[in-house]
């Protein structure tokens, strides 16, 4: 069943009179439960596509249908709601709040959803269990290793129970062993049925995905 349907999507950035064609007529479908890796040189449009898939940005041209819903015509508030309900982001730089411990970082998006403390606790604990960090829940980000910080970031994403996890270079700031650990978590989540789209520069990482999409100059050069 199709989850993400992108048809003839283009995205331009205009800066100082120059137009940069970040995405040039991209068409792509991703099914429920897929694990897709996106590769390509720096500046080829990978993060731009990820931002569109994640409803952080909208295309200039073309159509994007997410889980049966046309995204292009939506207003900012509606996009925010879809992001909140369906999308989980994981970034290279973890993006944890330094003044909150692991538990509180995972809890934060649930507070934004208006859940009570009682509703939040089992979800936070379940997410921390999924990344094997219950015993580190009182540690601040500065008191965790890089890999552990990324696992907290993944737990924060999981707590919201997103249909899709979008990861932009999630292992980029980690050594290769720690990267493998993080990758194994994504593989496990995918086995449990989550759809995962992961940007990477590392072919060894991409090979773990079930499908690799290759970008070049804002276009798809290969879908294998
Ligand atoms: N907000 C922006 N304003 C102007 N130009 C942008 C903006 N974001 C991206 N670009 C340009 O769009 C093109 C695609 O950028 P994008 O971030 O999607 O590349 P990428 O494939 O993710 O690269 P990297 O591997 O370095 O992260 C680049 O030429 C970039 O300079
Ligand atoms: Mg990028």
GROMACS .gro file of C-alpha atoms and ligand atoms in nm:
model
  256
    1UNK     CA    1   0.000   0.000   0.000
    2UNK     CA    2   0.139   0.340  -0.098
    3UNK     CA    3   0.227   0.571   0.189
    4UNK     CA    4   0.428   0.840   0.010
    5UNK     CA    5   0.343   0.941  -0.344
    6UNK     CA    6   0.549   1.214  -0.506
    7UNK     CA    7   0.473   1.313  -0.863
    8UNK     CA    8   0.674   1.555  -1.075
    9UNK     CA    9   0.785   1.754  -0.775
   10UNK     CA   10   1.017   2.051  -0.824
   11UNK     CA   11   1.159   2.293  -0.571
   12UNK     CA   12   1.352   2.611  -0.645
   13UNK     CA   13   1.539   2.842  -0.415
   14UNK     CA   14   1.588   3.198  -0.530
   15UNK     CA   15   1.884   3.377  -0.377
   16UNK     CA   16   2.043   3.701  -0.492
   17UNK     CA   17   1.875   3.683  -0.831
   18UNK     CA   18   1.998   3.328  -0.890
   19UNK     CA   19   1.756   3.036  -0.903
   20UNK     CA   20   1.877   2.708  -0.759
   21UNK     CA   21   1.681   2.409  -0.879
   22UNK     CA   22   1.708   2.190  -0.569
   23UNK     CA   23   1.456   1.932  -0.693
   24UNK     CA   24   1.392   1.887  -1.062
   25UNK     CA   25   1.083   1.685  -1.154
   26UNK     CA   26   1.107   1.407  -0.896
   27UNK     CA   27   0.862   1.118  -0.895
   28UNK     CA   28   0.877   0.854  -0.626
   29UNK     CA   29   0.654   0.612  -0.438
   30UNK     CA   30   0.723   0.458  -0.101
   31UNK     CA   31   0.499   0.190   0.046
   32UNK     CA   32   0.394   0.131   0.405
   33UNK     CA   33   0.664  -0.066   0.583
   34UNK     CA   34   0.948   0.008   0.342
   35UNK     CA   35   1.305   0.087   0.445
   36UNK     CA   36   1.453   0.322   0.184
   37UNK     CA   37   1.800   0.475   0.176
   38UNK     CA   38   1.866   0.799  -0.012
   39UNK     CA   39   2.218   0.862  -0.139
   40UNK     CA   40   2.382   1.127  -0.353
   41UNK     CA   41   2.648   1.399  -0.353
   42UNK     CA   42   2.636   1.704  -0.129
   43UNK     CA   43   2.389   1.960  -0.261
   44UNK     CA   44   2.201   1.709  -0.478
   45UNK     CA   45   1.867   1.770  -0.305
   46UNK     CA   46   1.839   1.492  -0.049
   47UNK     CA   47   1.751   1.708   0.251
   48UNK     CA   48   1.520   1.921   0.038
   49UNK     CA   49   1.322   1.610  -0.054
   50UNK     CA   50   1.324   1.493   0.307
   51UNK     CA   51   1.183   1.830   0.420
   52UNK     CA   52   0.903   1.796   0.169
   53UNK     CA   53   0.827   1.436   0.266
   54UNK     CA   54   0.826   1.547   0.631
   55UNK     CA   55   0.588   1.839   0.562
   56UNK     CA   56   0.848   2.091   0.681
   57UNK     CA   57   0.833   2.249   0.338
   58UNK     CA   58   0.611   2.229   0.031
   59UNK     CA   59   0.694   2.177  -0.333
   60UNK     CA   60   0.675   2.459  -0.589
   61UNK     CA   61   0.536   2.225  -0.852
   62UNK     CA   62   0.397   1.874  -0.860
   63UNK     CA   63   0.191   1.667  -0.619
   64UNK     CA   64   0.259   1.506  -0.288
   65UNK     CA   65   0.007   1.265  -0.139
   66UNK     CA   66   0.085   1.130   0.208
   67UNK     CA   67  -0.126   0.843   0.337
   68UNK     CA   68  -0.406   0.938   0.098
   69UNK     CA   69  -0.398   1.309   0.179
   70UNK     CA   70  -0.295   1.581  -0.069
   71UNK     CA   71  -0.030   1.788   0.107
   72UNK     CA   72   0.039   2.067  -0.142
   73UNK     CA   73  -0.266   2.276  -0.067
   74UNK     CA   74  -0.240   2.264   0.311
   75UNK     CA   75  -0.176   2.563   0.532
   76UNK     CA   76   0.108   2.583   0.785
   77UNK     CA   77  -0.109   2.484   1.080
   78UNK     CA   78  -0.237   2.176   0.897
   79UNK     CA   79   0.117   2.080   0.796
   80UNK     CA   80   0.225   2.111   1.158
   81UNK     CA   81  -0.056   1.883   1.264
   82UNK     CA   82   0.041   1.616   1.010
   83UNK     CA   83   0.404   1.639   1.119
   84UNK     CA   84   0.299   1.599   1.477
   85UNK     CA   85   0.076   1.298   1.406
   86UNK     CA   86   0.265   1.103   1.144
   87UNK     CA   87   0.629   1.202   1.112
   88UNK     CA   88   0.931   1.135   1.328
   89UNK     CA   89   1.257   1.314   1.250
   90UNK     CA   90   1.606   1.204   1.343
   91UNK     CA   91   1.896   1.435   1.256
   92UNK     CA   92   2.273   1.405   1.242
   93UNK     CA   93   2.310   1.649   1.531
   94UNK     CA   94   2.060   1.477   1.768
   95UNK     CA   95   1.890   1.812   1.854
   96UNK     CA   96   1.832   1.725   2.219
   97UNK     CA   97   1.761   2.002   2.469
   98UNK     CA   98   2.075   2.029   2.686
   99UNK     CA   99   1.894   2.127   3.006
  100UNK     CA  100   1.657   1.828   3.002
  101UNK     CA  101   1.755   1.473   3.092
  102UNK     CA  102   1.692   1.177   2.860
  103UNK     CA  103   1.347   1.106   3.003
  104UNK     CA  104   1.240   1.470   2.976
  105UNK     CA  105   1.366   1.500   2.618
  106UNK     CA  106   1.160   1.198   2.515
  107UNK     CA  107   0.861   1.332   2.707
  108UNK     CA  108   0.862   1.679   2.553
  109UNK     CA  109   0.668   1.610   2.229
  110UNK     CA  110   0.401   1.433   2.432
  111UNK     CA  111   0.363   1.743   2.649
  112UNK     CA  112   0.313   1.943   2.329
  113UNK     CA  113   0.037   1.700   2.237
  114UNK     CA  114  -0.142   1.791   2.557
  115UNK     CA  115  -0.107   1.449   2.723
  116UNK     CA  116  -0.124   1.421   3.100
  117UNK     CA  117   0.176   1.304   3.305
  118UNK     CA  118  -0.002   0.974   3.362
  119UNK     CA  119  -0.056   0.919   2.989
  120UNK     CA  120   0.300   1.017   2.908
  121UNK     CA  121   0.491   0.795   3.146
  122UNK     CA  122   0.426   0.451   2.989
  123UNK     CA  123   0.494   0.589   2.640
  124UNK     CA  124   0.824   0.745   2.747
  125UNK     CA  125   0.935   0.428   2.926
  126UNK     CA  126   0.839   0.209   2.631
  127UNK     CA  127   1.038   0.430   2.393
  128UNK     CA  128   1.341   0.430   2.624
  129UNK     CA  129   1.315   0.050   2.649
  130UNK     CA  130   1.313   0.021   2.271
  131UNK     CA  131   1.654   0.189   2.257
  132UNK     CA  132   1.779   0.020   2.577
  133UNK     CA  133   1.832   0.338   2.772
  134UNK     CA  134   1.598   0.309   3.069
  135UNK     CA  135   1.899   0.300   3.304
  136UNK     CA  136   2.030   0.629   3.161
  137UNK     CA  137   1.702   0.817   3.178
  138UNK     CA  138   1.822   1.068   3.438
  139UNK     CA  139   2.135   1.160   3.242
  140UNK     CA  140   2.162   1.495   3.068
  141UNK     CA  141   2.271   1.485   2.702
  142UNK     CA  142   2.619   1.602   2.813
  143UNK     CA  143   2.635   1.292   3.036
  144UNK     CA  144   2.567   1.052   2.746
  145UNK     CA  145   2.784   0.923   2.463
  146UNK     CA  146   2.708   1.032   2.106
  147UNK     CA  147   2.543   0.700   2.026
  148UNK     CA  148   2.335   0.718   2.343
  149UNK     CA  149   2.228   1.073   2.256
  150UNK     CA  150   2.115   0.955   1.915
  151UNK     CA  151   1.924   0.670   2.081
  152UNK     CA  152   1.747   0.927   2.301
  153UNK     CA  153   1.660   1.121   1.986
  154UNK     CA  154   1.519   0.803   1.832
  155UNK     CA  155   1.321   0.733   2.149
  156UNK     CA  156   1.180   1.086   2.137
  157UNK     CA  157   1.064   1.014   1.785
  158UNK     CA  158   0.921   0.673   1.879
  159UNK     CA  159   0.724   0.805   2.176
  160UNK     CA  160   0.499   0.988   1.932
  161UNK     CA  161   0.431   0.660   1.745
  162UNK     CA  162   0.494   0.804   1.397
  163UNK     CA  163   0.396   0.618   1.080
  164UNK     CA  164   0.720   0.732   0.915
  165UNK     CA  165   1.066   0.789   1.051
  166UNK     CA  166   1.278   1.030   0.847
  167UNK     CA  167   1.646   1.021   0.931
  168UNK     CA  168   1.891   1.269   0.775
  169UNK     CA  169   2.246   1.132   0.818
  170UNK     CA  170   2.165   0.978   1.157
  171UNK     CA  171   2.502   0.804   1.179
  172UNK     CA  172   2.701   1.093   1.030
  173UNK     CA  173   2.839   1.217   1.362
  174UNK     CA  174   2.913   0.872   1.505
  175UNK     CA  175   3.205   0.630   1.481
  176UNK     CA  176   3.138   0.325   1.266
  177UNK     CA  177   3.066   0.080   1.551
  178UNK     CA  178   2.818   0.317   1.711
  179UNK     CA  179   2.670   0.381   1.367
  180UNK     CA  180   2.607   0.008   1.330
  181UNK     CA  181   2.421   0.006   1.664
  182UNK     CA  182   2.198   0.291   1.550
  183UNK     CA  183   2.141   0.121   1.217
  184UNK     CA  184   2.039  -0.199   1.396
  185UNK     CA  185   1.775  -0.003   1.587
  186UNK     CA  186   1.633   0.128   1.258
  187UNK     CA  187   1.633  -0.224   1.114
  188UNK     CA  188   1.448  -0.354   1.417
  189UNK     CA  189   1.190  -0.073   1.398
  190UNK     CA  190   1.140  -0.151   1.031
  191UNK     CA  191   1.085  -0.521   1.110
  192UNK     CA  192   0.815  -0.407   1.352
  193UNK     CA  193   0.643  -0.237   1.058
  194UNK     CA  194   0.764   0.123   1.062
  195UNK     CA  195   0.839   0.298   0.737
  196UNK     CA  196   1.190   0.438   0.735
  197UNK     CA  197   1.354   0.683   0.496
  198UNK     CA  198   1.720   0.738   0.570
  199UNK     CA  199   1.971   0.972   0.405
  200UNK     CA  200   2.330   0.854   0.414
  201UNK     CA  201   2.665   0.905   0.244
  202UNK     CA  202   2.777   0.561   0.356
  203UNK     CA  203   2.716   0.280   0.108
  204UNK     CA  204   2.755   0.019   0.383
  205UNK     CA  205   2.470   0.188   0.571
  206UNK     CA  206   2.256   0.220   0.258
  207UNK     CA  207   2.301  -0.148   0.175
  208UNK     CA  208   2.115  -0.236   0.493
  209UNK     CA  209   1.802  -0.074   0.349
  210UNK     CA  210   1.571  -0.268   0.121
  211UNK     CA  211   1.587  -0.005  -0.152
  212UNK     CA  212   1.843   0.259  -0.245
  213UNK     CA  213   1.747   0.582  -0.421
  214UNK     CA  214   2.030   0.774  -0.583
  215UNK     CA  215   2.021   1.153  -0.631
  216UNK     CA  216   2.220   1.370  -0.869
  217UNK     CA  217   2.169   1.743  -0.932
  218UNK     CA  218   1.813   1.747  -0.803
  219UNK     CA  219   1.707   1.443  -1.002
  220UNK     CA  220   1.677   1.074  -0.929
  221UNK     CA  221   1.950   0.899  -1.119
  222UNK     CA  222   1.874   0.549  -1.002
  223UNK     CA  223   1.606   0.368  -0.805
  224UNK     CA  224   1.729   0.021  -0.721
  225LIG     N1  225   1.701   2.726   0.236
  225LIG     C1  226   1.773   2.727   0.124
  225LIG     N2  227   1.790   2.842   0.053
  225LIG     C2  228   1.861   2.845  -0.060
  225LIG     N3  229   1.919   2.738  -0.115
  225LIG     C3  230   1.905   2.621  -0.052
  225LIG     C4  231   1.832   2.609   0.071
  225LIG     N4  232   1.835   2.480   0.110
  225LIG     C5  233   1.908   2.414   0.018
  225LIG     N5  234   1.950   2.497  -0.081
  225LIG     C6  235   2.028   2.459  -0.201
  225LIG     O1  236   1.956   2.353  -0.263
  225LIG     C7  237   2.045   2.251  -0.309
  225LIG     C8  238   2.007   2.118  -0.244
  225LIG     O2  239   2.035   2.124  -0.105
  225LIG     P1  240   2.011   2.002  -0.005
  225LIG     O3  241   2.027   2.054   0.133
  225LIG     O4  242   1.883   1.936  -0.039
  225LIG     O5  243   2.134   1.904  -0.043
  225LIG     P2  244   2.175   1.764   0.020
  225LIG     O6  245   2.170   1.664  -0.089
  225LIG     O7  246   2.098   1.737   0.143
  225LIG     O8  247   2.330   1.791   0.057
  225LIG     P3  248   2.418   1.739   0.182
  225LIG     O9  249   2.458   1.598   0.150
  225LIG    O10  250   2.536   1.831   0.180
  225LIG    O11  251   2.337   1.752   0.305
  225LIG     C9  252   2.185   2.298  -0.274
  225LIG    O12  253   2.242   2.355  -0.390
  225LIG    C10  254   2.163   2.403  -0.166
  225LIG    O13  255   2.264   2.502  -0.170
  226LIG    MG1  256   2.148   1.729   0.349
   0.00000   0.00000   0.00000
